[in-house]
Coordinates of C-alpha atoms and ligand atoms in Angstrom, one line a residue:
M1 CA 23.3 -67.4 159.8
K2 CA 19.8 -66.2 160.3
A3 CA 18.7 -65.6 163.9
I4 CA 15.6 -64.2 165.6
Q5 CA 16.5 -61.3 168.0
A6 CA 14.8 -59.0 170.5
Q7 CA 16.7 -55.9 171.5
H8 CA 14.9 -55.3 174.8
H9 CA 12.1 -56.8 176.9
G10 CA 8.8 -56.4 175.1
D11 CA 10.5 -55.9 171.7
Q12 CA 9.1 -57.2 168.4
L13 CA 11.0 -60.3 167.4
Q14 CA 13.1 -59.6 164.3
L15 CA 14.8 -61.9 161.8
N16 CA 18.5 -60.8 161.5
Q17 CA 21.5 -61.9 159.5
C18 CA 24.2 -62.5 162.1
P19 CA 27.8 -63.8 162.0
D20 CA 28.1 -67.6 162.1
L21 CA 28.7 -68.9 165.7
V22 CA 31.9 -70.8 166.5
A23 CA 32.2 -73.3 169.4
N24 CA 35.0 -72.8 172.0
D25 CA 36.9 -75.8 173.4
D26 CA 34.1 -76.6 175.9
Q27 CA 31.1 -76.2 173.6
L28 CA 29.1 -77.8 170.8
L29 CA 27.9 -76.0 167.7
I30 CA 24.5 -77.3 166.5
A31 CA 23.0 -76.8 163.0
V32 CA 19.5 -76.3 164.2
E33 CA 16.7 -77.8 162.1
A34 CA 13.8 -77.2 164.5
A35 CA 13.2 -75.1 167.6
G36 CA 10.4 -75.8 170.1
V37 CA 8.3 -73.0 171.4
N38 CA 7.2 -73.0 175.0
P39 CA 5.2 -70.4 177.1
V40 CA 8.4 -69.6 179.1
D41 CA 10.0 -68.3 175.8
T42 CA 7.4 -65.6 175.8
Y43 CA 7.8 -64.8 179.5
I44 CA 11.6 -64.3 178.9
V45 CA 11.0 -62.0 175.9
A46 CA 8.4 -60.0 177.8
G47 CA 10.4 -59.9 181.0
T48 CA 7.4 -61.2 183.1
N49 CA 7.3 -63.7 186.0
N50 CA 10.8 -62.5 187.2
Y51 CA 12.5 -63.6 183.9
T52 CA 15.4 -61.5 182.6
A53 CA 17.6 -61.8 179.5
S54 CA 20.8 -60.3 178.1
F55 CA 20.3 -58.5 174.8
P56 CA 20.2 -59.0 171.9
H57 CA 18.2 -62.1 173.0
T58 CA 17.6 -65.0 170.7
P59 CA 14.6 -66.9 172.2
G60 CA 14.1 -70.6 172.7
K61 CA 15.5 -73.3 175.0
D62 CA 14.6 -76.3 172.9
A63 CA 16.3 -77.2 169.6
A64 CA 17.1 -80.2 167.5
G65 CA 19.5 -80.7 164.6
T66 CA 23.0 -82.1 163.9
I67 CA 26.3 -81.4 165.4
R68 CA 28.4 -79.0 163.3
Q69 CA 31.5 -78.6 165.5
V70 CA 32.8 -80.4 168.7
G71 CA 35.0 -78.4 171.1
A72 CA 38.4 -79.8 171.7
N73 CA 37.6 -80.7 175.4
V74 CA 34.2 -82.2 174.6
K75 CA 33.9 -86.0 174.7
G76 CA 31.1 -88.3 173.6
F77 CA 29.8 -86.4 170.6
A78 CA 30.6 -86.5 166.9
V79 CA 30.1 -84.1 164.0
G80 CA 27.0 -85.0 162.0
Q81 CA 25.3 -86.7 165.0
R82 CA 21.5 -86.1 165.4
V83 CA 20.9 -84.4 168.8
Y84 CA 18.5 -82.2 170.7
C85 CA 19.2 -79.4 173.2
A86 CA 17.5 -78.9 176.5
G87 CA 18.7 -75.4 176.9
T88 CA 21.3 -73.5 174.8
L89 CA 23.9 -70.9 175.3
S90 CA 22.9 -68.7 172.4
G91 CA 19.1 -69.3 171.7
A92 CA 17.3 -72.0 169.7
S93 CA 15.5 -69.7 167.2
A94 CA 18.4 -69.5 164.9
Q95 CA 20.1 -71.6 162.2
L96 CA 23.1 -72.3 164.5
C97 CA 23.2 -72.5 168.3
L98 CA 25.9 -73.1 170.9
A99 CA 25.4 -75.4 173.8
T100 CA 27.3 -77.0 176.6
P101 CA 27.7 -80.9 176.5
Q102 CA 25.4 -81.1 179.5
Q103 CA 22.6 -79.4 177.4
V104 CA 22.8 -81.8 174.5
F105 CA 21.3 -85.3 174.2
P106 CA 21.2 -87.9 171.4
L107 CA 18.0 -87.9 169.3
S108 CA 16.4 -91.3 168.8
D109 CA 16.1 -92.3 165.1
N110 CA 12.4 -92.8 165.8
L111 CA 11.9 -89.1 166.1
S112 CA 12.0 -86.2 163.6
F113 CA 13.9 -83.0 164.3
E114 CA 10.5 -81.3 164.9
Q115 CA 9.7 -83.9 167.5
G116 CA 13.2 -83.7 169.0
A117 CA 12.6 -80.0 169.6
C118 CA 9.7 -80.9 172.0
L119 CA 11.7 -83.0 174.4
G120 CA 13.9 -80.5 176.3
T121 CA 11.1 -78.6 178.1
P122 CA 7.7 -80.3 177.7
Y123 CA 8.8 -84.0 178.1
A124 CA 11.5 -83.3 180.7
T125 CA 8.9 -81.3 182.7
A126 CA 6.3 -84.1 182.5
W127 CA 8.8 -86.8 183.5
R128 CA 10.2 -84.8 186.4
A129 CA 6.7 -84.0 187.7
L130 CA 5.5 -87.6 187.4
F131 CA 8.4 -89.6 188.6
I132 CA 10.8 -87.3 190.6
R133 CA 8.3 -85.0 192.4
A134 CA 5.1 -87.2 192.6
H135 CA 6.8 -90.6 192.7
C136 CA 4.0 -91.9 190.5
Q137 CA 3.5 -95.6 190.5
A138 CA 1.8 -98.1 188.2
A139 CA -1.9 -98.5 188.7
E140 CA -2.2 -95.0 190.3
T141 CA -4.7 -92.6 188.9
V142 CA -3.3 -89.3 187.5
L143 CA -5.3 -86.2 186.6
I144 CA -3.5 -84.1 184.0
H145 CA -5.3 -80.8 184.4
G146 CA -4.5 -79.1 181.1
A147 CA -3.4 -82.1 179.0
S148 CA -3.8 -80.7 175.4
G149 CA -0.5 -78.7 175.4
G150 CA 3.1 -79.7 175.2
V151 CA 3.6 -80.8 178.8
G152 CA 0.2 -82.4 179.2
L153 CA 0.4 -84.6 176.1
A154 CA 3.9 -85.7 177.2
A155 CA 2.5 -86.6 180.6
I156 CA -0.3 -88.7 179.1
Q157 CA 2.2 -90.7 177.1
L158 CA 4.6 -91.2 180.0
A159 CA 1.9 -92.0 182.6
K160 CA 0.1 -94.5 180.3
A161 CA 3.4 -96.2 179.6
A162 CA 4.0 -96.4 183.3
G163 CA 0.7 -98.3 183.8
C164 CA -1.3 -95.4 185.3
V165 CA -5.0 -94.6 184.8
V166 CA -5.1 -91.2 183.2
Y167 CA -7.8 -88.5 183.5
A168 CA -7.0 -85.6 181.1
T169 CA -8.6 -82.2 180.4
A170 CA -8.7 -79.9 177.4
G171 CA -10.7 -76.8 176.5
S172 CA -11.6 -77.5 172.9
E173 CA -13.3 -80.4 170.9
A174 CA -10.0 -80.9 168.9
G175 CA -8.1 -81.1 172.2
L176 CA -10.5 -83.6 173.7
T177 CA -10.4 -85.8 170.6
L178 CA -6.6 -85.7 170.8
L179 CA -6.5 -86.8 174.4
K180 CA -8.7 -89.8 173.6
Q181 CA -6.4 -90.7 170.7
Q182 CA -3.5 -90.5 173.1
G183 CA -5.1 -93.1 175.3
A184 CA -6.5 -91.0 178.2
D185 CA -9.0 -93.1 180.1
V186 CA -11.3 -90.2 181.2
V187 CA -11.5 -87.0 179.2
V188 CA -13.2 -83.8 180.5
N189 CA -13.5 -80.2 179.2
H190 CA -12.0 -77.8 181.8
H191 CA -14.2 -75.0 180.6
E192 CA -17.5 -76.9 181.4
P193 CA -19.1 -75.7 184.6
Q194 CA -19.7 -79.3 185.6
H195 CA -16.2 -80.4 185.0
Y196 CA -15.3 -81.1 188.7
Q197 CA -18.5 -83.1 189.1
Q198 CA -17.5 -85.2 186.1
L199 CA -14.0 -85.8 187.5
Q200 CA -15.5 -86.6 190.9
Q201 CA -17.8 -89.2 189.3
A202 CA -14.8 -90.8 187.6
G203 CA -13.3 -91.6 191.0
P204 CA -10.5 -90.2 193.3
V205 CA -7.1 -89.4 191.9
D206 CA -3.6 -90.1 193.4
V207 CA -1.7 -87.5 191.5
V208 CA -2.7 -84.2 189.9
L209 CA -0.4 -82.5 187.4
E210 CA -1.8 -78.9 187.5
M211 CA -1.1 -76.5 184.6
L212 CA -3.2 -73.6 185.8
A213 CA -3.1 -73.7 189.6
N214 CA -4.4 -70.2 190.1
Q215 CA -7.7 -71.3 188.7
N216 CA -7.9 -74.9 189.8
L217 CA -5.9 -75.7 192.9
G218 CA -8.7 -75.2 195.5
D219 CA -11.0 -77.5 193.5
D220 CA -8.3 -80.1 192.8
L221 CA -7.9 -81.0 196.5
P222 CA -11.3 -82.6 197.1
L223 CA -10.6 -84.9 194.2
L224 CA -7.6 -86.5 195.9
N225 CA -7.3 -90.0 197.3
K226 CA -5.6 -90.5 200.7
G227 CA -1.9 -89.8 200.2
G228 CA -2.7 -87.8 197.1
R229 CA -0.1 -85.4 195.6
V230 CA -0.7 -82.3 193.5
V231 CA 2.3 -81.1 191.4
V232 CA 2.0 -77.4 190.5
I233 CA 3.6 -77.0 187.0
G234 CA 1.9 -73.8 185.8
S235 CA 0.2 -70.9 187.7
R236 CA -0.5 -67.4 186.6
G237 CA -1.6 -65.8 189.9
P238 CA -2.6 -66.5 193.5
V239 CA -5.4 -68.9 194.6
E240 CA -7.3 -69.8 197.8
I241 CA -7.3 -73.3 199.1
N242 CA -8.9 -75.0 202.1
P243 CA -6.0 -76.7 204.0
R244 CA -8.5 -79.1 205.7
D245 CA -8.9 -80.8 202.2
L246 CA -5.2 -81.7 202.6
M247 CA -5.4 -82.8 206.3
A248 CA -8.3 -85.1 205.7
R249 CA -6.4 -87.0 203.0
D250 CA -2.8 -86.9 204.3
A251 CA -2.3 -85.1 200.9
C252 CA 0.2 -82.6 199.8
V253 CA 0.8 -79.9 197.2
M254 CA 4.2 -79.5 195.8
G255 CA 5.9 -77.1 193.3
M256 CA 7.9 -78.1 190.3
A257 CA 10.4 -76.0 188.3
L258 CA 12.4 -77.8 185.7
A259 CA 15.2 -75.3 186.3
N260 CA 15.8 -77.0 189.7
A261 CA 16.8 -80.3 188.0
D262 CA 20.5 -80.9 188.5
G263 CA 22.8 -82.7 186.1
V264 CA 22.1 -86.1 187.6
Q265 CA 18.4 -85.7 187.3
L266 CA 18.6 -84.4 183.8
N267 CA 20.7 -87.3 182.6
K268 CA 18.2 -89.7 184.2
I269 CA 15.2 -87.9 182.6
H270 CA 16.8 -87.8 179.1
A271 CA 18.0 -91.4 179.3
A272 CA 14.4 -92.4 180.0
L273 CA 13.1 -90.2 177.2
Y274 CA 15.6 -91.8 174.8
A275 CA 14.4 -95.3 175.9
G276 CA 10.8 -94.2 175.6
A277 CA 11.3 -92.9 172.0
N278 CA 13.0 -96.1 171.0
A279 CA 10.2 -98.1 172.6
G280 CA 7.7 -95.9 170.7
F281 CA 5.7 -94.3 173.4
V282 CA 7.5 -90.9 173.5
Q283 CA 5.9 -89.5 170.3
P284 CA 5.6 -85.6 170.4
V285 CA 2.5 -84.3 168.6
I286 CA 3.2 -81.2 166.4
A287 CA 0.1 -78.9 166.5
K288 CA 1.5 -76.0 164.4
R289 CA 4.8 -75.3 162.5
F290 CA 6.2 -71.9 161.6
N291 CA 9.2 -70.6 159.6
L292 CA 12.0 -68.8 161.4
A293 CA 10.7 -65.4 160.2
E294 CA 7.3 -66.3 161.8
T295 CA 8.7 -66.8 165.3
G296 CA 6.7 -63.9 166.6
A297 CA 3.5 -65.6 165.4
A298 CA 4.6 -68.8 167.0
H299 CA 5.0 -67.0 170.3
T300 CA 1.5 -65.6 170.0
A301 CA 0.2 -69.1 169.1
V302 CA 1.7 -70.8 172.2
M303 CA -0.3 -68.5 174.5
Q304 CA -3.6 -69.0 172.7
A305 CA -6.4 -71.3 174.0
G306 CA -7.3 -74.5 172.2
A307 CA -3.9 -76.3 172.4
S308 CA -3.5 -79.6 170.5
G309 CA 0.2 -80.4 170.9
N310 CA 3.5 -78.6 170.5
I311 CA 4.5 -75.6 168.4
V312 CA 7.7 -75.7 166.5
I313 CA 9.8 -73.5 164.2
N314 CA 11.5 -74.9 161.1
T315 CA 14.7 -72.8 161.4
Q316 CA 16.2 -73.5 157.9
Q317 CA 13.0 -72.2 156.2
Ligands
NAP1 P1 0.7 -75.0 176.4 O1 1.2 -76.0 175.4 O2 0.4 -73.6 176.0 O3 -0.6 -75.7 177.0 C1 -1.4 -75.0 178.0 C2 -2.4 -76.0 178.6 O4 -3.1 -75.4 179.7 C3 -3.3 -76.5 177.6 O5 -3.6 -77.9 177.7 C4 -4.6 -75.7 177.9 O6 -5.8 -76.3 177.5 C5 -4.5 -75.7 179.4 N1 -5.4 -74.9 180.1 C6 -6.0 -73.7 179.7 N2 -7.0 -73.3 180.5 C7 -7.0 -74.3 181.5 C8 -7.8 -74.4 182.7 N3 -8.7 -73.6 183.0 N4 -7.5 -75.5 183.5 C9 -6.6 -76.4 183.2 N5 -5.8 -76.3 182.1 C10 -6.0 -75.2 181.3 O7 1.7 -75.0 177.6 P2 2.6 -76.2 178.2 O8 4.0 -76.1 177.5 O9 1.9 -77.4 178.2 O10 2.8 -75.6 179.7 C11 1.7 -75.6 180.6 C12 2.0 -74.7 181.8 O11 3.1 -75.2 182.5 C13 2.4 -73.3 181.3 O12 1.9 -72.4 182.3 C14 3.9 -73.2 181.4 O13 4.4 -71.9 181.6 C15 4.1 -74.2 182.5 N6 5.4 -74.9 182.5 C16 6.1 -74.9 183.7 C17 7.3 -75.6 183.8 C18 8.0 -75.8 185.1 O14 9.2 -76.1 185.1 N7 7.2 -75.6 186.2 C19 7.9 -76.2 182.6 C20 7.1 -76.1 181.4 C21 5.9 -75.5 181.4 P3 -6.7 -75.7 176.3 O15 -5.8 -74.8 175.4 O16 -7.1 -76.9 175.6 O17 -7.8 -74.9 176.9

């Protein structure tokens, strides 16, 4: 099989010919059709934000494809079944990957393999932030601060389907157009100097999903309704806030790391995503696609400004 490998933190990603993987009795072997690319994949390769890896490292947590082999002790899966992985044992940027049964979920017939490769991290993150951390309810107003990327677009689809009013931000014209197409009720450019005034004029928010807390958190708090909740999903540094903005509103700021989700939560999240895909509102948007040999370029692209959906790798090309 072909696999992308890094030999050390900060290494250039190389396409290598490797021996085919074989599942042990407790594993599944997946023939990967598409791998999703997320910012965390780049942190792991770089070794930043406290991430480490064992080497050679094949990047990628999210994959979709068909089951090639089912370990003797594994129940509930069949060879040939369409599935996606939310985490793997061997890395998603390869033509084959190994996974535990807990990492593998059935892929709705409504979704392509490319779309399936966007569920494991972006959609699960958005679902956990909205419904497990913020306990978001129908008719509440949700600000998705950084909505043009993988997590943000997923959050728009999930929040709208739950009956919320959605304010969403992007940093490019293409991103803003996409947010409107996705049904956001209020759309604002987060690079505009007046963007907080525009959000304030739109009215108070009950929940903020924050993708860049180090820039925005202090200014998010005055936007909150009484009982408001901010979920910090992304942050790339420290930030100053005025705690009185929280006191006045009985509001709170909470962190969210998908890695903290236990098996019970993950099963709940992925069952909801399967139902959402079958109902038609879970519809990942593919912004850019790359071949396996271009994984390095995909990692560069996911960190560039001007997001408009998910970035995927077609692993068989
Ligand atoms: P992505 O696809 O690269 O999207 C990044 C988003 O951040 C885009 O919508 C981008 O908008 C937006 N952004 C850029 N500048 C901003 C600003 N000043 N204010 C608000 N938003 C801004 O990444 P993603 O997969 O959606 O992930 C978003 C963040 O969450 C990343 O930092 C990622 O590491 C993190 N994350 C955390 C978890 C967790 O478990 N906590 C899980 C997944 C992801 P434009 O490009 O349009 O400017």
